[in-house]
Amino acid sequence: MSAAPWDDDFIRRRDAARERLDTLFGAKGGNREDRSTWFDAVYDTAEGDPAAVPWADLAPKQELIDWLADKAAAGESALDIGCGLGDNAEALAAAGYRTTAFDLSATAIQWARARFPQSPIGYRAANLFDPPPEWIGAFDLVHECYTLQALHGELRENGFAAIARFVAPGGRLLVISRSAEEGTESSGPPWPLVPSELARFAALGLTCEETFAYEVRRGERVIPHIRAVWRRGNGYPGQGV
Ligand SMILES: C[S@@+](CC[C@H](N)C(=O)[O-])C[C@H]1O[C@@H](n2cnc3c(N)ncnc32)[C@H](O)[C@@H]1O
């Protein structure tokens, strides 16, 4: 897998992109159309430069790799939500999962396919809030990294149930996100997840199996994160959004 060339020029291009993207419609939140317009614009205006996609590491998240290390799969199904340029999805496939990955941006999906031409992954352009019906309750592992934290207001309200409904009976949900203490005001995006929000997955029929709190350092900044795993019982009755 290719790694981002974090040299001075890459960092300069990323900083410039962040500044430009912050001025575009939908950058600071909004409804489904507003945010979709912005995410589409991020990928469409990047012109193939990964430095211009602010979250693109061009490598899977280490915390995903660590979690997968002792959980080799034998063809179980996995779904990667908001897959961007595909690195996390490729890590799921490399661990043995029959992986589907989707993003609302058709450009992101084309880009992921181009980066990984031999990939066994079914990359799809799809919207979390209007997914193919056959995905409901269909995946042994659902992986969500950094999508919820990019949503606000009504979209975020609905995001928890939209994600949880993909988990098959007996299946697991793995969430990786920025985190914050309860009551923390954040001027996102991103808007870190607080404990009461994470607890919503329990109300959606999932049982929390593990949580791992960690920090990501960006220069002087220390950014709290969480990796958490839930499991659905075997009596999944179907969960609407
Ligand atoms: C902050 S990025 C994270 C990308 C990737 N998961 C990662 O960890 O690098 C959020 C991604 O979710 C996608 N996204 C946002 N809203 C979505 C929606 N409603 N349906 C599908 N994808 C969505 C965006 O296009 C973007 O690629």
Coordinates of C-alpha atoms and ligand atoms in Angstrom, one line a residue:
M1 CA 0.0 0.0 0.0
S2 CA 1.3 3.4 -0.8
A3 CA 2.1 5.8 2.0
A4 CA 1.7 9.6 1.9
P5 CA 4.9 11.4 1.1
W6 CA 4.7 13.7 4.1
D7 CA 7.4 16.0 2.8
D8 CA 7.2 19.8 2.9
D9 CA 5.6 20.1 -0.5
F10 CA 2.8 17.6 0.4
I11 CA 2.2 19.4 3.7
R12 CA 2.1 22.8 1.9
R13 CA -0.5 21.4 -0.6
R14 CA -2.6 19.9 2.2
D15 CA -2.6 23.2 4.1
A16 CA -3.6 25.1 1.0
A17 CA -6.4 22.6 0.3
R18 CA -7.7 22.9 3.8
E19 CA -7.9 26.6 3.5
R20 CA -9.7 26.4 0.2
L21 CA -12.1 23.6 1.2
D22 CA -13.1 25.5 4.4
T23 CA -14.6 28.3 2.2
L24 CA -16.8 25.9 0.1
F25 CA -20.5 25.5 0.7
G26 CA -21.3 22.8 3.3
A27 CA -17.8 22.9 4.9
K28 CA -19.1 23.7 8.4
G29 CA -22.1 21.4 8.5
G30 CA -25.6 21.5 7.1
N31 CA -28.1 19.0 5.9
R32 CA -27.6 15.9 3.8
E33 CA -27.4 17.8 0.5
D34 CA -25.1 20.5 1.9
R35 CA -22.6 17.9 3.3
S36 CA -22.8 15.7 0.2
T37 CA -22.1 18.7 -2.0
W38 CA -19.0 19.5 0.1
F39 CA -17.7 15.9 0.3
D40 CA -18.2 15.6 -3.5
A41 CA -16.3 18.9 -4.0
V42 CA -13.4 17.7 -1.9
Y43 CA -12.7 14.7 -4.2
D44 CA -13.8 16.4 -7.4
T45 CA -11.5 19.5 -6.9
A46 CA -8.5 17.5 -5.7
E47 CA -7.7 16.7 -9.3
G48 CA -6.0 13.4 -8.3
D49 CA -3.8 15.0 -5.6
P50 CA -4.2 13.1 -2.3
A51 CA -2.8 16.0 -0.5
A52 CA -6.0 17.8 -1.3
V53 CA -8.1 15.3 0.6
P54 CA -7.6 16.4 4.2
W55 CA -8.1 12.9 5.8
A56 CA -6.3 10.8 3.2
D57 CA -3.4 9.1 4.9
L58 CA -2.8 6.7 2.0
A59 CA -2.3 4.1 4.6
P60 CA -4.8 2.2 6.8
K61 CA -5.3 3.4 10.4
Q62 CA -2.8 1.7 12.7
E63 CA -5.6 1.0 15.3
L64 CA -7.5 -0.9 12.6
I65 CA -4.4 -2.9 11.7
D66 CA -3.7 -3.7 15.4
W67 CA -7.3 -4.8 16.0
L68 CA -7.3 -7.0 12.9
A69 CA -3.9 -8.6 13.9
D70 CA -5.4 -11.4 15.9
K71 CA -8.8 -11.6 14.1
A72 CA -8.0 -13.2 10.8
A73 CA -11.3 -13.9 8.9
A74 CA -12.1 -16.8 6.7
G75 CA -14.4 -15.1 4.2
E76 CA -16.7 -13.3 6.6
S77 CA -18.2 -10.2 5.2
A78 CA -17.2 -6.7 6.0
L79 CA -18.5 -3.3 5.1
D80 CA -16.3 -0.1 5.2
I81 CA -18.4 3.0 5.6
G82 CA -17.3 6.3 3.9
C83 CA -14.2 4.5 2.5
G84 CA -12.6 7.4 0.9
L85 CA -9.5 6.3 -1.1
G86 CA -9.8 2.7 0.2
D87 CA -6.8 2.1 2.5
N88 CA -8.9 0.8 5.5
A89 CA -11.0 -1.3 3.2
E90 CA -7.9 -2.9 1.7
A91 CA -6.7 -3.7 5.2
L92 CA -10.0 -5.5 5.9
A93 CA -9.7 -7.5 2.7
A94 CA -6.0 -8.3 3.5
A95 CA -7.2 -9.7 6.9
G96 CA -9.5 -12.2 5.0
Y97 CA -12.8 -10.3 5.0
R98 CA -15.0 -10.4 1.9
T99 CA -15.2 -6.6 1.8
T100 CA -17.6 -4.1 0.4
A101 CA -16.7 -0.5 0.7
F102 CA -18.7 2.6 -0.1
D103 CA -18.6 6.3 -0.3
L104 CA -21.0 9.0 -1.4
S105 CA -18.4 10.4 -3.7
A106 CA -18.2 8.6 -7.1
T107 CA -14.9 10.3 -7.6
A108 CA -13.5 8.8 -4.4
I109 CA -14.7 5.3 -5.5
Q110 CA -13.1 5.6 -9.0
W111 CA -9.9 6.8 -7.3
A112 CA -9.9 3.9 -4.8
R113 CA -10.4 1.4 -7.7
A114 CA -7.6 3.1 -9.6
R115 CA -5.2 2.9 -6.6
F116 CA -6.0 -0.8 -6.1
P117 CA -6.6 -2.3 -9.5
Q118 CA -6.2 -5.9 -8.4
S119 CA -8.4 -5.4 -5.4
P120 CA -11.1 -8.0 -4.6
I121 CA -13.2 -5.3 -2.9
G122 CA -16.6 -4.3 -4.2
Y123 CA -16.2 -0.5 -4.2
R124 CA -19.5 1.2 -4.5
A125 CA -20.8 4.8 -4.7
A126 CA -23.7 4.8 -2.2
N127 CA -25.1 7.0 0.5
L128 CA -25.2 5.9 4.1
F129 CA -28.7 7.2 4.4
D130 CA -30.0 5.5 1.3
P131 CA -28.1 2.2 1.0
P132 CA -28.8 -0.8 -1.1
P133 CA -31.6 -2.7 0.8
E134 CA -29.6 -6.0 0.7
W135 CA -26.9 -4.5 2.9
I136 CA -29.3 -4.2 5.9
G137 CA -28.3 -6.8 8.5
A138 CA -25.9 -8.3 6.1
F139 CA -22.3 -7.8 7.4
D140 CA -20.3 -9.8 9.9
L141 CA -18.1 -6.7 10.5
V142 CA -19.0 -3.1 9.9
H143 CA -16.2 -0.7 10.1
E144 CA -16.7 3.0 10.5
C145 CA -13.8 5.4 10.7
Y146 CA -14.2 9.2 10.9
T147 CA -17.5 9.4 9.1
L148 CA -19.8 10.0 12.1
Q149 CA -17.4 12.7 13.4
A150 CA -17.8 14.5 10.1
L151 CA -21.6 14.7 10.5
H152 CA -23.6 17.2 12.6
G153 CA -27.1 17.9 13.6
E154 CA -29.9 15.8 12.0
L155 CA -27.4 13.8 9.9
R156 CA -25.4 12.8 12.9
E157 CA -28.6 12.0 14.9
N158 CA -29.6 9.6 12.2
G159 CA -26.1 8.3 11.5
F160 CA -25.9 5.9 14.5
A161 CA -28.9 3.9 13.4
A162 CA -27.9 4.1 9.8
I163 CA -24.6 2.5 10.6
A164 CA -25.9 -0.1 13.2
R165 CA -28.5 -1.5 10.8
F166 CA -25.8 -3.0 8.6
V167 CA -24.6 -5.4 11.3
A168 CA -25.7 -9.0 10.8
P169 CA -27.0 -11.1 13.7
G170 CA -23.9 -12.1 15.7
G171 CA -21.8 -9.6 13.8
R172 CA -19.6 -6.7 15.1
L173 CA -19.4 -3.0 14.6
L174 CA -15.9 -1.4 14.9
V175 CA -15.8 2.4 15.3
I176 CA -12.7 4.5 15.2
S177 CA -13.2 8.2 16.0
R178 CA -12.0 11.3 17.7
S179 CA -13.5 11.4 21.2
A180 CA -14.3 14.0 23.8
E181 CA -15.6 14.2 27.3
E182 CA -19.3 14.6 27.8
G183 CA -20.4 18.2 27.5
T184 CA -17.3 19.3 25.5
E185 CA -18.2 22.1 23.0
S186 CA -16.5 21.5 19.7
S187 CA -16.4 23.9 16.8
G188 CA -16.0 21.2 14.2
P189 CA -15.8 19.7 11.8
P190 CA -14.7 17.2 13.0
W191 CA -17.1 16.9 16.0
P192 CA -15.6 14.2 18.3
L193 CA -18.0 11.6 19.7
V194 CA -18.9 11.8 23.4
P195 CA -19.7 8.8 25.6
S196 CA -23.5 9.3 25.5
E197 CA -23.4 9.3 21.7
L198 CA -21.3 6.1 21.6
A199 CA -23.9 4.6 24.1
R200 CA -26.5 5.0 21.4
F201 CA -25.3 1.8 19.8
A202 CA -26.4 -0.1 22.9
A203 CA -29.9 1.3 22.4
L204 CA -29.8 0.0 18.8
G205 CA -29.4 -3.6 20.0
L206 CA -25.6 -3.8 20.2
T207 CA -23.5 -4.8 23.2
C208 CA -20.2 -3.0 23.8
E209 CA -17.4 -5.6 23.8
E210 CA -14.3 -3.4 24.1
T211 CA -13.1 0.2 24.1
F212 CA -9.6 1.5 23.6
A213 CA -8.8 5.1 24.3
Y214 CA -5.7 6.5 22.6
E215 CA -4.2 9.8 21.5
V216 CA -3.0 11.0 18.1
R217 CA -0.3 13.7 18.1
R218 CA -0.3 16.4 15.4
G219 CA 2.6 18.7 16.2
E220 CA 1.8 20.3 19.5
R221 CA -1.7 19.0 19.5
V222 CA -2.8 15.9 21.3
I223 CA -6.1 14.6 19.9
P224 CA -8.1 12.0 22.0
H225 CA -9.4 9.1 20.0
I226 CA -11.4 5.9 20.7
R227 CA -11.7 2.5 19.1
A228 CA -14.8 0.7 20.2
V229 CA -16.4 -2.6 19.3
W230 CA -20.0 -3.7 19.7
R231 CA -21.7 -7.0 18.9
R232 CA -25.2 -7.7 17.8
G233 CA -27.0 -10.6 19.4
N234 CA -28.4 -13.4 17.3
G235 CA -32.0 -12.3 17.5
Y236 CA -31.7 -9.2 15.3
P237 CA -35.3 -8.2 14.6
G238 CA -34.5 -5.4 12.0
Q239 CA -33.8 -1.8 12.9
G240 CA -35.2 1.1 11.0
V241 CA -33.6 4.5 10.8
Ligands
LIG1 C1 -13.6 12.1 7.2 S1 -13.7 11.1 5.8 C2 -13.1 9.6 6.4 C3 -12.7 8.7 5.2 C4 -12.1 7.3 5.7 N1 -13.1 6.5 6.4 C5 -10.9 7.4 6.5 O1 -10.9 6.9 7.6 O2 -9.9 8.0 6.0 C6 -15.5 10.8 5.7 C7 -15.9 10.0 4.4 O3 -17.2 9.7 4.5 C8 -17.8 10.0 3.3 N2 -19.2 10.3 3.6 C9 -19.7 11.4 4.2 N3 -21.1 11.3 4.3 C10 -21.4 10.1 3.7 C11 -22.7 9.5 3.4 N4 -23.8 10.0 3.8 N5 -22.7 8.3 2.8 C12 -21.5 7.8 2.3 N6 -20.3 8.3 2.5 C13 -20.2 9.5 3.2 C14 -17.1 11.2 2.7 O4 -17.2 11.3 1.3 C15 -15.6 10.8 3.2 O5 -15.0 10.1 2.2

